[in-house]
Amino acid sequence: MNDKRPFFTSLIEAFRGFTDHRAFGALKSRNFRIFMFGQCFSLTGVWMQRMAMGWLVLHVTGRAQDMGLIELTNQAPIFIVAFFSGVLIDRFDTKRLLIVTQVLILIQALLLARLAFVEDVSQISFGQLLVLSLFLGIVNSIDAPTRQSCVPQTLDDRSRLPSALSLNSIAFNLARLIGPSMAGFVIVFVGEGGCFLLNALAFLFGIITVSQLRMPPRPAQVAVSPWKSLKEGLHYVAVNRVIRSMLVVFYLFNFFCIPYIILLPLYVKTVYVADARLLGFMLGAFGAGAILGVIHLAARVTLRGLLPHMSVCLSAFGVTYILFSQIRSVPIALLLLVVLGFACISTAIANNTLIQTIVDEKMRGRVMSFFVIGTMGFGPIGSLVVGRIADWGGVQAATVFCGCGAILTAVFLAVIRRSLLKEIEPTLATMD
């Protein structure tokens, strides 16, 4: 008997075999399987493009500072656009909004591919790359919180939310590991344009999968002005002590913990005096710990205990990071990086899970836009500050600074944890 289902639908159904374990329970939801499948492709394309963009900038200008400027234009719009993107998410259909943003990202990738393939590199203007990077930053400021808001809507059982968020994080971290590696081979054989073209194809596939989602209609929203809607979102966060506290913790976490991205290359170059192969092993060890962390959280039987778990992970990150700054043994460093990866991703997912669980559905888009500001905004700011500390006092001093910041964040969470638990316990009990 011939199977007349579309090819990509057959591939998605292949996920069914993993759904028996609680960690993969979210895959029992058809919509989430489709969403997850598209995410795997589009996120890998994103990281391929980020790698290729840096190489292209170096070819065009030869200045490292221009790479930083490109990264700044890609991230800075989040501080302005994200506030209004939450209003859009809560006002319009999430599925349609996600298709629009991904179509725009696809167009941007095609324009970059045309520049890299058609034009002589010497004729490419840095201004063109800057404008396209800024355009992508604006669109990403809408796309990222829309993706976050879409995850709970793809589930037919809200108890599977921890599994869904963890699997979504697995997709992100695997893409971050696989994407740059693939980009390196593509650049060697095809050039930067090949990465941009593959990113466009990945988003085309993502658009097709999103179009297949069958999500229930959202409750009708009362028509109010965008400014009033934004004020409602800000007021909701201001008066909701749990969400406000979780966002503050998440901002501090990104400021102190995420700069590992710029510190590890400095360790490889200045402390271990090694080449990019050691950096690959270090990033791989961190990624392995991250994957262990998401599987551990996805397999939790209850949401209770997430706040203490966050405190422990933040403390473990801080202490381990300080130890990492003092050792010079590569094997021990790799083991410590596994712990760092586990603690880092566990903190991020636990925070996301708590916010997504307790947020009012009518406010989800606006709250998740504030959440994404932590990832896309405070992470780069922290990297900038930590980079300056590393230039001034050395990479070890910068690492100790980050470790102490993580420990202080853990202390802050421990102080407010008991009062927060009293407020969220009824909600968490309904999720067990």
Tab-separated table of C-alpha atoms in Angstrom:
chain	number	residue	atom	x	y	z
A	1	MET	CA	0.000	0.000	0.000
A	2	ASN	CA	1.496	3.341	-1.036
A	3	ASP	CA	1.987	6.045	1.570
A	4	LYS	CA	0.656	9.251	0.012
A	5	ARG	CA	1.662	11.520	2.880
A	6	PRO	CA	4.087	14.358	2.064
A	7	PHE	CA	7.720	13.386	2.512
A	8	PHE	CA	8.405	15.847	5.340
A	9	THR	CA	5.272	14.639	7.189
A	10	SER	CA	6.610	11.079	7.075
A	11	LEU	CA	9.911	12.281	8.499
A	12	ILE	CA	8.153	14.128	11.305
A	13	GLU	CA	6.170	11.024	12.215
A	14	ALA	CA	9.478	9.209	12.672
A	15	PHE	CA	9.791	11.107	15.969
A	16	ARG	CA	6.982	8.999	17.439
A	17	GLY	CA	9.339	6.302	18.672
A	18	PHE	CA	10.902	8.664	21.200
A	19	THR	CA	7.688	9.792	22.863
A	20	ASP	CA	7.448	6.981	25.404
A	21	HIS	CA	10.006	8.668	27.683
A	22	ARG	CA	8.842	11.733	29.640
A	23	ALA	CA	11.819	13.739	28.392
A	24	PHE	CA	10.428	13.419	24.849
A	25	GLY	CA	6.748	13.559	25.799
A	26	ALA	CA	6.141	16.831	23.960
A	27	LEU	CA	6.694	14.959	20.684
A	28	LYS	CA	3.331	13.284	21.239
A	29	SER	CA	1.767	16.588	20.211
A	30	ARG	CA	1.480	16.714	16.421
A	31	ASN	CA	1.905	20.481	16.243
A	32	PHE	CA	5.040	20.402	18.361
A	33	ARG	CA	6.589	17.638	16.234
A	34	ILE	CA	6.075	19.780	13.143
A	35	PHE	CA	7.329	22.944	14.857
A	36	MET	CA	10.391	21.167	16.262
A	37	PHE	CA	11.266	19.625	12.908
A	38	GLY	CA	11.272	23.027	11.197
A	39	GLN	CA	13.256	24.568	14.047
A	40	CYS	CA	16.078	22.070	13.589
A	41	PHE	CA	16.614	23.264	10.022
A	42	SER	CA	16.065	27.003	10.414
A	43	LEU	CA	18.243	27.342	13.543
A	44	THR	CA	21.109	25.453	11.870
A	45	GLY	CA	20.831	27.850	8.938
A	46	VAL	CA	20.949	30.830	11.298
A	47	TRP	CA	24.256	29.720	12.837
A	48	MET	CA	25.705	28.936	9.412
A	49	GLN	CA	24.883	32.462	8.292
A	50	ARG	CA	26.363	34.074	11.413
A	51	MET	CA	29.639	32.255	10.798
A	52	ALA	CA	29.669	33.128	7.097
A	53	MET	CA	28.801	36.772	7.770
A	54	GLY	CA	31.904	37.181	9.913
A	55	TRP	CA	34.128	35.713	7.201
A	56	LEU	CA	32.551	37.922	4.542
A	57	VAL	CA	33.090	41.068	6.635
A	58	LEU	CA	36.748	40.139	7.085
A	59	HIS	CA	37.095	39.734	3.308
A	60	VAL	CA	35.379	43.052	2.623
A	61	THR	CA	37.098	45.275	5.219
A	62	GLY	CA	39.750	43.147	6.974
A	63	ARG	CA	38.920	44.834	10.303
A	64	ALA	CA	37.844	42.898	13.389
A	65	GLN	CA	36.026	45.957	14.743
A	66	ASP	CA	33.677	45.804	11.756
A	67	MET	CA	32.723	42.266	12.779
A	68	GLY	CA	31.767	43.671	16.179
A	69	LEU	CA	29.737	46.421	14.530
A	70	ILE	CA	27.873	43.858	12.433
A	71	GLU	CA	27.101	41.843	15.570
A	72	LEU	CA	25.948	45.016	17.341
A	73	THR	CA	23.495	45.925	14.563
A	74	ASN	CA	22.208	42.357	14.672
A	75	GLN	CA	21.501	42.469	18.423
A	76	ALA	CA	20.901	46.122	19.417
A	77	PRO	CA	17.377	46.478	17.884
A	78	ILE	CA	16.043	44.085	20.533
A	79	PHE	CA	16.071	46.885	23.133
A	80	ILE	CA	13.564	48.931	21.118
A	81	VAL	CA	11.709	46.532	18.834
A	82	ALA	CA	11.133	43.763	21.407
A	83	PHE	CA	8.807	45.944	23.490
A	84	PHE	CA	6.503	46.422	20.512
A	85	SER	CA	6.978	42.890	19.151
A	86	GLY	CA	5.213	41.572	22.243
A	87	VAL	CA	2.259	43.809	21.411
A	88	LEU	CA	2.169	42.347	17.892
A	89	ILE	CA	2.342	38.766	19.183
A	90	ASP	CA	-0.567	39.283	21.582
A	91	ARG	CA	-2.626	41.144	18.962
A	92	PHE	CA	-2.183	38.960	15.855
A	93	ASP	CA	-2.251	35.266	14.999
A	94	THR	CA	1.079	33.765	16.090
A	95	LYS	CA	1.302	31.321	13.186
A	96	ARG	CA	0.807	34.015	10.546
A	97	LEU	CA	3.225	36.375	12.285
A	98	LEU	CA	5.872	33.641	12.399
A	99	ILE	CA	5.440	32.964	8.675
A	100	VAL	CA	5.854	36.686	7.898
A	101	THR	CA	9.046	37.032	9.953
A	102	GLN	CA	10.560	33.883	8.450
A	103	VAL	CA	9.743	35.031	4.910
A	104	LEU	CA	11.572	38.301	5.648
A	105	ILE	CA	14.584	36.392	7.024
A	106	LEU	CA	14.575	34.224	3.891
A	107	ILE	CA	14.616	37.347	1.692
A	108	GLN	CA	17.531	38.789	3.684
A	109	ALA	CA	19.490	35.550	3.233
A	110	LEU	CA	18.840	35.598	-0.520
A	111	LEU	CA	20.054	39.199	-0.771
A	112	LEU	CA	23.255	38.247	1.056
A	113	ALA	CA	23.693	35.236	-1.246
A	114	ARG	CA	23.311	37.491	-4.295
A	115	LEU	CA	25.981	39.846	-2.955
A	116	ALA	CA	28.394	37.007	-2.224
A	117	PHE	CA	27.803	35.114	-5.483
A	118	VAL	CA	27.194	37.825	-8.072
A	119	GLU	CA	29.313	40.762	-6.966
A	120	ASP	CA	33.092	40.840	-6.806
A	121	VAL	CA	34.024	40.848	-3.122
A	122	SER	CA	36.059	44.002	-3.639
A	123	GLN	CA	32.920	45.724	-4.887
A	124	ILE	CA	30.745	44.792	-1.893
A	125	SER	CA	30.075	47.778	0.316
A	126	PHE	CA	30.355	47.351	4.079
A	127	GLY	CA	27.339	49.648	4.272
A	128	GLN	CA	25.279	47.067	2.371
A	129	LEU	CA	26.211	44.385	4.889
A	130	LEU	CA	25.479	46.771	7.758
A	131	VAL	CA	21.992	47.575	6.445
A	132	LEU	CA	21.169	43.896	5.865
A	133	SER	CA	22.440	43.030	9.348
A	134	LEU	CA	20.322	45.790	10.903
A	135	PHE	CA	17.299	44.579	8.938
A	136	LEU	CA	17.859	41.040	10.240
A	137	GLY	CA	18.247	42.347	13.794
A	138	ILE	CA	14.882	44.117	13.588
A	139	VAL	CA	13.121	41.056	12.176
A	140	ASN	CA	14.789	38.737	14.717
A	141	SER	CA	13.524	41.004	17.501
A	142	ILE	CA	10.024	39.950	16.436
A	143	ASP	CA	10.789	36.399	15.316
A	144	ALA	CA	12.570	35.255	18.506
A	145	PRO	CA	9.794	36.091	21.021
A	146	THR	CA	7.207	34.796	18.526
A	147	ARG	CA	8.979	31.425	18.485
A	148	GLN	CA	9.076	31.375	22.277
A	149	SER	CA	5.375	32.226	22.501
A	150	CYS	CA	4.522	29.588	19.912
A	151	VAL	CA	5.928	26.652	21.908
A	152	PRO	CA	3.104	26.361	24.503
A	153	GLN	CA	0.499	26.837	21.757
A	154	THR	CA	1.755	23.735	19.933
A	155	LEU	CA	0.985	21.465	22.904
A	156	ASP	CA	-2.289	19.649	23.535
A	157	ASP	CA	-1.215	18.869	27.117
A	158	ARG	CA	0.310	21.689	29.182
A	159	SER	CA	2.045	19.188	31.481
A	160	ARG	CA	4.426	18.562	28.567
A	161	LEU	CA	5.696	22.158	28.656
A	162	PRO	CA	9.036	21.324	30.383
A	163	SER	CA	9.683	18.635	27.763
A	164	ALA	CA	8.813	21.060	24.940
A	165	LEU	CA	11.068	23.834	26.240
A	166	SER	CA	13.923	21.394	26.814
A	167	LEU	CA	13.626	19.858	23.339
A	168	ASN	CA	13.488	23.359	21.865
A	169	SER	CA	16.711	24.119	23.728
A	170	ILE	CA	18.286	20.900	22.423
A	171	ALA	CA	17.495	22.054	18.877
A	172	PHE	CA	19.092	25.441	19.584
A	173	ASN	CA	22.264	24.008	21.119
A	174	LEU	CA	22.714	21.334	18.473
A	175	ALA	CA	22.291	23.996	15.795
A	176	ARG	CA	24.890	26.155	17.541
A	177	LEU	CA	27.332	23.219	17.423
A	178	ILE	CA	26.505	21.880	13.953
A	179	GLY	CA	25.841	25.138	12.079
A	180	PRO	CA	29.320	26.739	12.362
A	181	SER	CA	31.004	23.403	11.576
A	182	MET	CA	28.929	22.976	8.415
A	183	ALA	CA	29.602	26.597	7.492
A	184	GLY	CA	33.341	25.986	7.612
A	185	PHE	CA	33.123	23.216	4.999
A	186	VAL	CA	30.665	25.139	2.814
A	187	ILE	CA	32.863	28.251	2.825
A	188	VAL	CA	35.892	26.202	1.765
A	189	PHE	CA	34.138	24.539	-1.180
A	190	VAL	CA	31.460	27.049	-2.220
A	191	GLY	CA	32.120	30.328	-0.430
A	192	GLU	CA	30.100	32.457	1.979
A	193	GLY	CA	27.268	32.688	-0.528
A	194	GLY	CA	26.654	28.961	-0.161
A	195	CYS	CA	25.929	29.416	3.555
A	196	PHE	CA	23.511	32.263	2.860
A	197	LEU	CA	21.724	30.206	0.219
A	198	LEU	CA	21.471	27.169	2.511
A	199	ASN	CA	20.069	29.413	5.247
A	200	ALA	CA	17.400	30.627	2.821
A	201	LEU	CA	16.505	27.027	1.942
A	202	ALA	CA	16.382	26.117	5.635
A	203	PHE	CA	13.919	28.930	6.301
A	204	LEU	CA	11.866	27.917	3.272
A	205	PHE	CA	11.536	24.488	4.854
A	206	GLY	CA	10.703	26.138	8.180
A	207	ILE	CA	7.948	28.195	6.549
A	208	ILE	CA	6.453	25.049	5.023
A	209	THR	CA	6.389	23.286	8.398
A	210	VAL	CA	4.859	26.285	10.203
A	211	SER	CA	2.116	26.456	7.553
A	212	GLN	CA	1.165	22.876	8.507
A	213	LEU	CA	0.457	23.774	12.149
A	214	ARG	CA	-3.161	23.390	13.258
A	215	MET	CA	-3.393	25.470	16.407
A	216	PRO	CA	-6.649	26.463	18.146
A	217	PRO	CA	-7.787	30.079	17.748
A	218	ARG	CA	-6.615	32.398	20.477
A	219	PRO	CA	-9.096	34.306	22.668
A	220	ALA	CA	-10.252	37.545	21.073
A	221	GLN	CA	-8.288	40.576	22.253
A	222	VAL	CA	-9.905	43.885	23.075
A	223	ALA	CA	-8.755	46.418	20.490
A	224	VAL	CA	-6.514	48.962	22.225
A	225	SER	CA	-3.754	51.217	20.963
A	226	PRO	CA	-0.223	49.756	20.739
A	227	TRP	CA	0.984	52.214	23.370
A	228	LYS	CA	-1.759	51.200	25.797
A	229	SER	CA	-1.055	47.529	25.090
A	230	LEU	CA	2.648	48.098	25.822
A	231	LYS	CA	1.801	49.907	29.064
A	232	GLU	CA	-0.440	46.989	30.058
A	233	GLY	CA	2.460	44.582	29.500
A	234	LEU	CA	4.882	46.702	31.518
A	235	HIS	CA	2.330	47.079	34.314
A	236	TYR	CA	1.691	43.318	34.334
A	237	VAL	CA	5.410	42.598	34.789
A	238	ALA	CA	5.764	45.375	37.390
A	239	VAL	CA	2.964	44.048	39.631
A	240	ASN	CA	3.627	40.322	39.099
A	241	ARG	CA	6.417	39.737	41.586
A	242	VAL	CA	7.296	36.239	40.368
A	243	ILE	CA	7.665	37.142	36.698
A	244	ARG	CA	9.489	40.360	37.566
A	245	SER	CA	11.946	38.475	39.765
A	246	MET	CA	12.473	35.735	37.171
A	247	LEU	CA	13.238	38.335	34.497
A	248	VAL	CA	15.757	40.104	36.760
A	249	VAL	CA	17.474	36.773	37.486
A	250	PHE	CA	17.507	35.961	33.772
A	251	TYR	CA	19.053	39.340	32.880
A	252	LEU	CA	21.779	38.876	35.513
A	253	PHE	CA	22.355	35.299	34.343
A	254	ASN	CA	22.884	36.415	30.740
A	255	PHE	CA	25.130	39.302	31.790
A	256	PHE	CA	27.479	37.144	33.886
A	257	CYS	CA	27.245	33.644	32.364
A	258	ILE	CA	26.849	34.030	28.598
A	259	PRO	CA	30.207	35.865	28.056
A	260	TYR	CA	31.894	32.437	28.157
A	261	ILE	CA	31.491	32.687	24.357
A	262	ILE	CA	34.216	35.340	24.131
A	263	LEU	CA	36.354	34.098	27.048
A	264	LEU	CA	36.983	30.563	25.767
A	265	PRO	CA	38.799	31.713	22.597
A	266	LEU	CA	40.979	33.951	24.800
A	267	TYR	CA	41.891	30.975	27.008
A	268	VAL	CA	42.836	28.911	23.979
A	269	LYS	CA	45.008	31.676	22.559
A	270	THR	CA	46.638	33.224	25.642
A	271	VAL	CA	46.543	30.587	28.399
A	272	TYR	CA	46.842	27.247	26.595
A	273	VAL	CA	48.588	28.717	23.508
A	274	ALA	CA	46.746	26.292	21.237
A	275	ASP	CA	44.897	26.414	17.920
A	276	ALA	CA	41.220	26.254	16.968
A	277	ARG	CA	41.105	22.489	17.531
A	278	LEU	CA	41.248	22.969	21.305
A	279	LEU	CA	38.501	25.594	21.047
A	280	GLY	CA	36.401	23.033	19.201
A	281	PHE	CA	36.937	20.491	21.993
A	282	MET	CA	36.056	23.107	24.633
A	283	LEU	CA	32.869	24.163	22.876
A	284	GLY	CA	32.021	20.499	22.367
A	285	ALA	CA	32.466	19.776	26.089
A	286	PHE	CA	30.267	22.747	26.992
A	287	GLY	CA	27.684	21.607	24.452
A	288	ALA	CA	27.726	18.040	25.809
A	289	GLY	CA	27.019	19.373	29.298
A	290	ALA	CA	24.217	21.521	27.906
A	291	ILE	CA	22.563	18.529	26.251
A	292	LEU	CA	22.795	16.551	29.500
A	293	GLY	CA	21.180	19.510	31.262
A	294	VAL	CA	18.200	19.748	28.933
A	295	ILE	CA	17.583	15.992	29.075
A	296	HIS	CA	17.762	16.106	32.878
A	297	LEU	CA	15.199	18.902	33.089
A	298	ALA	CA	12.915	17.402	30.459
A	299	ALA	CA	12.795	14.135	32.435
A	300	ARG	CA	11.707	15.813	35.696
A	301	VAL	CA	8.472	14.358	36.994
A	302	THR	CA	7.332	17.634	38.609
A	303	LEU	CA	7.880	21.349	38.146
A	304	ARG	CA	8.312	21.778	41.872
A	305	GLY	CA	11.895	22.320	42.871
A	306	LEU	CA	12.843	24.389	39.828
A	307	LEU	CA	13.655	27.470	41.908
A	308	PRO	CA	16.062	25.599	44.224
A	309	HIS	CA	17.487	23.897	41.150
A	310	MET	CA	18.218	27.301	39.606
A	311	SER	CA	19.991	28.450	42.786
A	312	VAL	CA	22.155	25.328	42.845
A	313	CYS	CA	23.022	25.621	39.143
A	314	LEU	CA	23.924	29.306	39.393
A	315	SER	CA	26.146	28.580	42.398
A	316	ALA	CA	27.730	25.605	40.619
A	317	PHE	CA	28.377	27.733	37.537
A	318	GLY	CA	30.081	30.454	39.598
A	319	VAL	CA	32.280	28.115	41.642
A	320	THR	CA	33.204	25.964	38.635
A	321	TYR	CA	34.046	29.024	36.540
A	322	ILE	CA	36.397	30.342	39.230
A	323	LEU	CA	38.074	26.913	39.410
A	324	PHE	CA	38.342	26.878	35.615
A	325	SER	CA	40.259	30.162	35.721
A	326	GLN	CA	42.911	28.663	37.993
A	327	ILE	CA	43.692	25.296	36.367
A	328	ARG	CA	45.995	24.626	33.419
A	329	SER	CA	45.204	20.981	32.674
A	330	VAL	CA	43.266	20.484	29.439
A	331	PRO	CA	41.478	17.265	30.560
A	332	ILE	CA	40.340	18.896	33.819
A	333	ALA	CA	39.292	22.030	31.917
A	334	LEU	CA	37.123	19.935	29.608
A	335	LEU	CA	35.453	18.220	32.573
A	336	LEU	CA	34.755	21.582	34.179
A	337	LEU	CA	33.254	22.825	30.917
A	338	VAL	CA	30.797	19.906	30.931
A	339	VAL	CA	29.657	21.083	34.389
A	340	LEU	CA	29.454	24.682	33.156
A	341	GLY	CA	27.334	23.660	30.167
A	342	PHE	CA	24.987	21.643	32.384
A	343	ALA	CA	24.569	24.491	34.899
A	344	CYS	CA	24.214	27.209	32.260
A	345	ILE	CA	21.495	25.584	30.169
A	346	SER	CA	19.660	24.204	33.217
A	347	THR	CA	19.335	27.716	34.638
A	348	ALA	CA	18.040	29.133	31.351
A	349	ILE	CA	15.452	26.383	30.795
A	350	ALA	CA	14.228	26.368	34.407
A	351	ASN	CA	13.707	30.137	34.228
A	352	ASN	CA	11.898	29.900	30.897
A	353	THR	CA	9.711	27.036	32.123
A	354	LEU	CA	8.577	28.909	35.226
A	355	ILE	CA	7.720	32.065	33.281
A	356	GLN	CA	5.888	30.184	30.521
A	357	THR	CA	3.936	28.200	33.134
A	358	ILE	CA	2.614	31.082	35.221
A	359	VAL	CA	2.190	33.846	32.628
A	360	ASP	CA	-1.323	34.930	31.680
A	361	GLU	CA	-2.056	33.727	28.128
A	362	LYS	CA	-3.194	37.229	27.124
A	363	MET	CA	0.195	38.613	28.175
A	364	ARG	CA	2.418	35.797	26.858
A	365	GLY	CA	3.762	37.635	23.820
A	366	ARG	CA	4.664	40.781	25.712
A	367	VAL	CA	6.302	38.884	28.574
A	368	MET	CA	8.294	36.657	26.220
A	369	SER	CA	9.520	39.728	24.341
A	370	PHE	CA	10.923	40.993	27.661
A	371	PHE	CA	12.436	37.540	28.201
A	372	VAL	CA	14.197	37.581	24.814
A	373	ILE	CA	15.750	40.942	25.714
A	374	GLY	CA	17.792	39.005	28.267
A	375	THR	CA	19.225	36.649	25.644
A	376	MET	CA	19.728	39.052	22.745
A	377	GLY	CA	20.408	42.199	24.783
A	378	PHE	CA	22.062	41.548	28.138
A	379	GLY	CA	24.249	38.733	26.769
A	380	PRO	CA	26.062	41.036	24.290
A	381	ILE	CA	26.291	43.814	26.902
A	382	GLY	CA	27.873	41.388	29.332
A	383	SER	CA	30.292	40.227	26.654
A	384	LEU	CA	31.290	43.838	25.977
A	385	VAL	CA	31.929	44.571	29.678
A	386	VAL	CA	33.738	41.279	30.284
A	387	GLY	CA	35.850	41.835	27.181
A	388	ARG	CA	36.970	45.196	28.538
A	389	ILE	CA	37.837	43.591	31.896
A	390	ALA	CA	39.848	40.917	30.065
A	391	ASP	CA	41.772	43.614	28.142
A	392	TRP	CA	42.486	45.468	31.365
A	393	GLY	CA	43.167	42.721	33.902
A	394	GLY	CA	43.529	39.514	31.906
A	395	VAL	CA	41.195	36.672	31.010
A	396	GLN	CA	41.447	35.075	34.472
A	397	ALA	CA	40.246	38.288	36.156
A	398	ALA	CA	37.316	38.478	33.739
A	399	THR	CA	36.408	34.851	34.495
A	400	VAL	CA	36.512	35.410	38.262
A	401	PHE	CA	34.303	38.480	37.776
A	402	CYS	CA	31.724	36.343	35.936
A	403	GLY	CA	31.926	33.551	38.501
A	404	CYS	CA	31.392	35.928	41.420
A	405	GLY	CA	28.476	37.548	39.568
A	406	ALA	CA	26.825	34.141	39.078
A	407	ILE	CA	27.248	33.328	42.792
A	408	LEU	CA	25.745	36.690	43.827
A	409	THR	CA	22.807	36.050	41.484
A	410	ALA	CA	22.320	32.664	43.175
A	411	VAL	CA	22.365	34.355	46.584
A	412	PHE	CA	19.777	36.907	45.417
A	413	LEU	CA	17.511	34.097	44.182
A	414	ALA	CA	17.975	32.139	47.416
A	415	VAL	CA	16.920	35.183	49.479
A	416	ILE	CA	13.647	35.702	47.577
A	417	ARG	CA	12.982	32.019	46.792
A	418	ARG	CA	10.782	31.175	49.770
A	419	SER	CA	8.369	34.057	49.209
A	420	LEU	CA	8.213	33.287	45.474
A	421	LEU	CA	7.390	29.644	46.159
A	422	LYS	CA	4.332	30.640	48.190
A	423	GLU	CA	2.963	32.530	45.195
A	424	ILE	CA	3.616	29.932	42.498
A	425	GLU	CA	2.950	26.726	44.472
A	426	PRO	CA	-0.787	26.568	43.538
A	427	THR	CA	0.023	26.924	39.838
A	428	LEU	CA	2.793	24.342	39.917
A	429	ALA	CA	0.548	21.896	41.775
A	430	THR	CA	-1.953	21.941	38.896
A	431	MET	CA	0.831	20.966	36.470
A	432	ASP	CA	1.866	17.766	38.316
